[in-house]
Coordinates of C-alpha atoms in Angstrom, one line a residue:
X1094 CA 29.6 66.5 139.5
X1095 CA 33.1 67.1 140.9
X1096 CA 36.2 67.5 138.8
X1097 CA 40.2 66.3 138.9
X1098 CA 42.4 67.0 137.3
X1099 CA 45.9 65.5 138.2
X1100 CA 49.6 65.4 136.1
X1101 CA 50.9 62.2 133.9
X1102 CA 54.4 61.6 134.4
X1103 CA 56.1 59.2 132.2
X1104 CA 59.6 57.8 130.3
X1105 CA 61.4 60.4 129.3
X1106 CA 64.7 60.2 127.0
X1107 CA 67.2 63.3 127.1
X1108 CA 70.3 64.6 125.2
X1109 CA 72.7 66.6 126.4
X1110 CA 76.3 67.7 124.8
X1111 CA 78.7 70.6 127.0
X1112 CA 82.1 71.9 129.1
X1113 CA 84.1 68.9 131.1
X1114 CA 86.9 70.6 133.9
X1115 CA 88.3 67.9 135.0
X1116 CA 91.7 66.8 136.6
X1117 CA 93.4 64.4 138.7
X1118 CA 93.5 64.6 142.4
X1119 CA 95.0 62.6 145.6
X1120 CA 96.8 63.4 148.4
X1121 CA 99.8 64.3 146.6
X1122 CA 98.4 66.7 145.0
X1123 CA 99.5 67.6 141.2
X1124 CA 101.5 70.9 141.3
X1125 CA 101.7 72.8 138.2
X1126 CA 99.1 71.4 136.3
X1127 CA 95.8 71.7 134.3
X1128 CA 92.8 70.5 133.7
X1129 CA 91.8 69.4 130.7
X1130 CA 88.7 70.9 128.6
X1131 CA 86.7 68.1 126.7
X1132 CA 83.7 67.5 125.8
X1133 CA 80.6 65.1 127.3
X1134 CA 77.9 64.2 124.4
X1135 CA 75.2 62.3 126.9
X1136 CA 71.6 59.9 126.5
X1137 CA 69.4 60.3 128.9
X1138 CA 66.6 58.3 130.2
X1139 CA 64.3 59.1 133.0
X1140 CA 62.1 56.8 134.9
X1141 CA 58.8 58.3 137.0
X1142 CA 59.1 57.0 140.4
X1143 CA 57.3 59.4 142.5
X1144 CA 55.5 63.1 142.2
X1145 CA 58.6 65.2 140.7
X1146 CA 61.1 62.7 141.4
X1147 CA 62.8 60.5 139.0
X1148 CA 65.4 57.7 138.6
X1149 CA 67.6 59.1 135.7
X1150 CA 70.3 56.4 133.7
X1151 CA 72.2 58.2 131.3
X1152 CA 75.5 57.0 129.2
X1153 CA 78.2 60.4 128.3
X1154 CA 80.9 60.3 126.8
X1155 CA 83.6 62.0 128.7
X1156 CA 86.9 63.4 128.0
X1157 CA 89.0 64.1 130.9
X1158 CA 92.6 63.9 132.3
X1159 CA 95.3 66.4 133.4
X1160 CA 98.2 68.9 131.5
X1161 CA 101.2 69.1 133.9
X1162 CA 104.3 71.0 134.1
X1163 CA 107.7 72.1 135.1
X1164 CA 110.5 74.4 134.9
X1165 CA 114.1 72.8 135.5
X1166 CA 116.8 75.9 135.3
X1167 CA 120.3 73.7 135.6
X1168 CA 122.8 76.3 134.6
X1169 CA 121.6 79.2 136.2
X1170 CA 119.2 81.2 134.2
X1171 CA 121.3 80.7 130.7
X1172 CA 119.8 77.5 129.9
X1173 CA 115.8 76.0 130.1
X1174 CA 114.4 73.2 130.4
X1175 CA 110.2 73.1 129.8
X1176 CA 108.3 70.2 130.0
X1177 CA 104.9 69.5 129.6
X1178 CA 103.7 65.9 130.1
X1179 CA 99.3 64.8 128.7
X1180 CA 97.8 62.0 130.6
X1181 CA 94.6 61.9 128.6
X1182 CA 92.0 59.4 128.9
X1183 CA 88.5 59.1 127.9
X1184 CA 85.9 57.0 129.3
X1185 CA 81.8 56.1 128.8
X1186 CA 80.2 57.0 132.6
X1187 CA 76.8 55.4 133.3
X1188 CA 75.0 57.1 135.7
X1189 CA 72.2 56.3 137.6
X1190 CA 70.8 59.3 139.9
X1191 CA 68.0 60.0 141.6
X1192 CA 66.7 63.0 140.2
X1193 CA 64.2 65.5 142.4
X1194 CA 62.1 68.8 140.8
X1195 CA 61.6 71.5 143.2
X1196 CA 59.6 73.2 140.1
X1197 CA 61.6 74.7 138.1
X1198 CA 65.2 73.9 139.7
X1199 CA 66.2 70.3 140.2
X1200 CA 68.9 68.4 142.3
X1201 CA 70.4 64.7 141.3
X1202 CA 72.8 62.2 143.1
X1203 CA 73.9 58.6 143.0
X1204 CA 76.7 56.6 141.4
X1205 CA 78.2 56.6 138.7
X1206 CA 80.2 54.0 137.0
X1207 CA 83.5 54.3 134.3
X1208 CA 84.6 51.7 131.5
X1209 CA 88.4 53.7 129.7
X1210 CA 88.1 53.5 125.4
X1211 CA 90.7 56.1 124.5
X1212 CA 93.7 57.2 126.7
X1213 CA 96.9 59.7 125.6
X1214 CA 100.0 59.6 127.4
X1215 CA 103.1 62.0 126.6
X1216 CA 106.1 64.0 126.7
X1217 CA 106.6 67.5 125.5
X1218 CA 110.6 69.4 126.5
X1219 CA 112.0 71.9 125.2
X1220 CA 114.7 73.7 125.7
X1221 CA 116.2 76.8 125.3
X1222 CA 119.2 79.4 125.7
X1223 CA 118.3 82.3 126.8
X1224 CA 115.6 83.2 123.3
X1225 CA 116.8 80.4 121.8
X1226 CA 115.8 76.9 121.5
X1227 CA 118.2 74.3 120.5
X1228 CA 116.1 71.6 121.6
X1229 CA 112.5 70.1 120.9
X1230 CA 111.6 66.8 122.2
X1231 CA 108.0 65.3 121.7
X1232 CA 107.0 61.8 122.9
X1233 CA 105.2 61.0 120.4
X1234 CA 106.4 61.1 117.6
X1235 CA 109.8 59.3 118.9
X1236 CA 110.0 56.2 117.5
X1237 CA 112.7 54.7 119.6
X1238 CA 111.5 52.2 122.1
X1239 CA 111.7 55.6 124.7
X1240 CA 109.8 57.0 123.1
X1241 CA 107.5 54.1 122.8
X1242 CA 108.2 52.6 126.5
X1243 CA 106.9 56.6 128.0
X1244 CA 103.8 56.9 125.7
X1245 CA 102.8 53.7 127.1
X1246 CA 103.8 53.3 130.9
X1247 CA 101.2 55.0 131.8
X1248 CA 98.8 53.7 129.6
X1249 CA 99.8 49.5 129.9
X1250 CA 99.3 51.3 134.6
X1251 CA 95.9 52.7 133.6
X1252 CA 93.1 50.7 135.6
X1253 CA 89.5 50.4 132.8
X1254 CA 86.9 51.2 135.3
X1255 CA 86.6 54.3 137.8
X1256 CA 83.4 54.1 140.0
X1257 CA 82.6 57.3 142.0
X1258 CA 79.6 59.4 143.1
X1259 CA 78.0 62.3 140.9
X1260 CA 76.5 65.7 142.3
X1261 CA 73.9 67.8 139.7
X1262 CA 71.7 70.7 140.3
X1263 CA 70.0 72.4 137.0
X1264 CA 67.7 74.5 135.4
X1265 CA 63.7 72.6 133.6
X1266 CA 62.2 74.6 131.7
X1267 CA 59.3 73.2 129.3
X1268 CA 59.2 75.0 125.3
X1269 CA 56.4 76.1 124.9
X1270 CA 53.3 74.1 124.0
X1271 CA 55.7 71.7 122.5
X1272 CA 56.8 67.7 123.8
X1273 CA 60.4 69.5 124.6
X1274 CA 62.3 70.9 128.4
X1275 CA 65.2 72.4 128.0
X1276 CA 67.4 72.2 130.6
X1277 CA 70.8 73.6 132.3
X1278 CA 73.0 71.6 135.0
X1279 CA 76.2 72.0 136.3
X1280 CA 77.5 68.7 138.0
X1281 CA 80.5 67.6 139.9
X1282 CA 81.6 63.4 139.8
X1283 CA 85.0 62.4 142.6
X1284 CA 86.0 58.9 141.6
X1285 CA 86.5 55.9 144.0
X1286 CA 89.3 54.4 142.6
X1287 CA 93.2 55.4 141.6
X1288 CA 92.9 56.3 137.7
X1289 CA 95.8 53.7 137.8
X1290 CA 95.9 50.2 138.6
X1291 CA 98.9 49.5 140.8
X1292 CA 100.3 53.6 142.8
X1293 CA 103.3 53.1 144.3
X1294 CA 101.8 54.0 147.1
X1295 CA 98.5 55.1 147.9
X1296 CA 99.5 59.1 148.1
X1297 CA 100.9 58.2 144.8
X1298 CA 96.8 57.2 144.3
X1299 CA 94.9 59.9 141.9
X1300 CA 91.1 59.4 141.3
X1301 CA 89.5 61.7 138.1
X1302 CA 87.3 64.8 140.0
X1303 CA 85.7 66.4 137.0
X1304 CA 83.6 69.9 137.0
X1305 CA 80.6 69.6 134.1
X1306 CA 77.8 71.9 132.2
X1307 CA 75.8 71.0 130.2
X1308 CA 72.6 71.9 127.8
X1309 CA 70.2 69.2 126.2
X1310 CA 66.7 68.9 126.0
X1311 CA 64.0 66.1 126.6
X1312 CA 61.2 64.5 125.2
X1313 CA 58.5 64.8 127.7
X1314 CA 55.2 62.6 126.6
X1315 CA 52.1 63.3 128.4
X1316 CA 52.6 66.6 129.3
X1317 CA 49.0 67.4 128.6
X1318 CA 46.7 67.4 131.9
X1319 CA 44.2 64.5 132.1
X1320 CA 40.7 65.5 134.5
X1321 CA 38.9 62.7 135.8
X1322 CA 35.2 63.1 136.5
X1323 CA 33.6 61.7 138.8
X1324 CA 29.6 61.8 139.7

């Protein structure tokens, strides 16, 4: 009698939470800018393709954007104006990735599509004389036409969707004899389209760039091996 043992693969669902480090990149790189640090909760479904190979489809809420700084010195070093421009966009990302496991490690690659859900655009300026602040301006509290126009200019020009590529690596392990797998993952996403619908020039086109670190778990079916006996 011959005993053959195999491990059944199944469709599994998972959940994740992580942090985004995002920026806007292009030919005319934004100087003096800081990436936005946001969150990226996600829901995932993996479908078996072959041994240790899956198709993973996800829905991820992704906080993205950039904060831009500029300093001006109109009168020697006495009067100083510091300006901060915030351009934040929240997306729902739908990655469709090929996933290949290598023991406890895995890699994923594939395209994603994004839909813009929320956008924020504002300008904050502070003018100082020496150490004293003489003028503070925040466009988000400016109810005049100037403030409303500035806040809406980026939002009105925003492209409502994006398409890009995602590359991910991670570590995954089972939690004892339970039906749960824990994973930790790092990913890089780059958008193919300009964030703005109609940038002034090709050099002004800015695309989404996202680095993410996430952790989560999968609910795994058919973890136990199945044994077939043949005479």
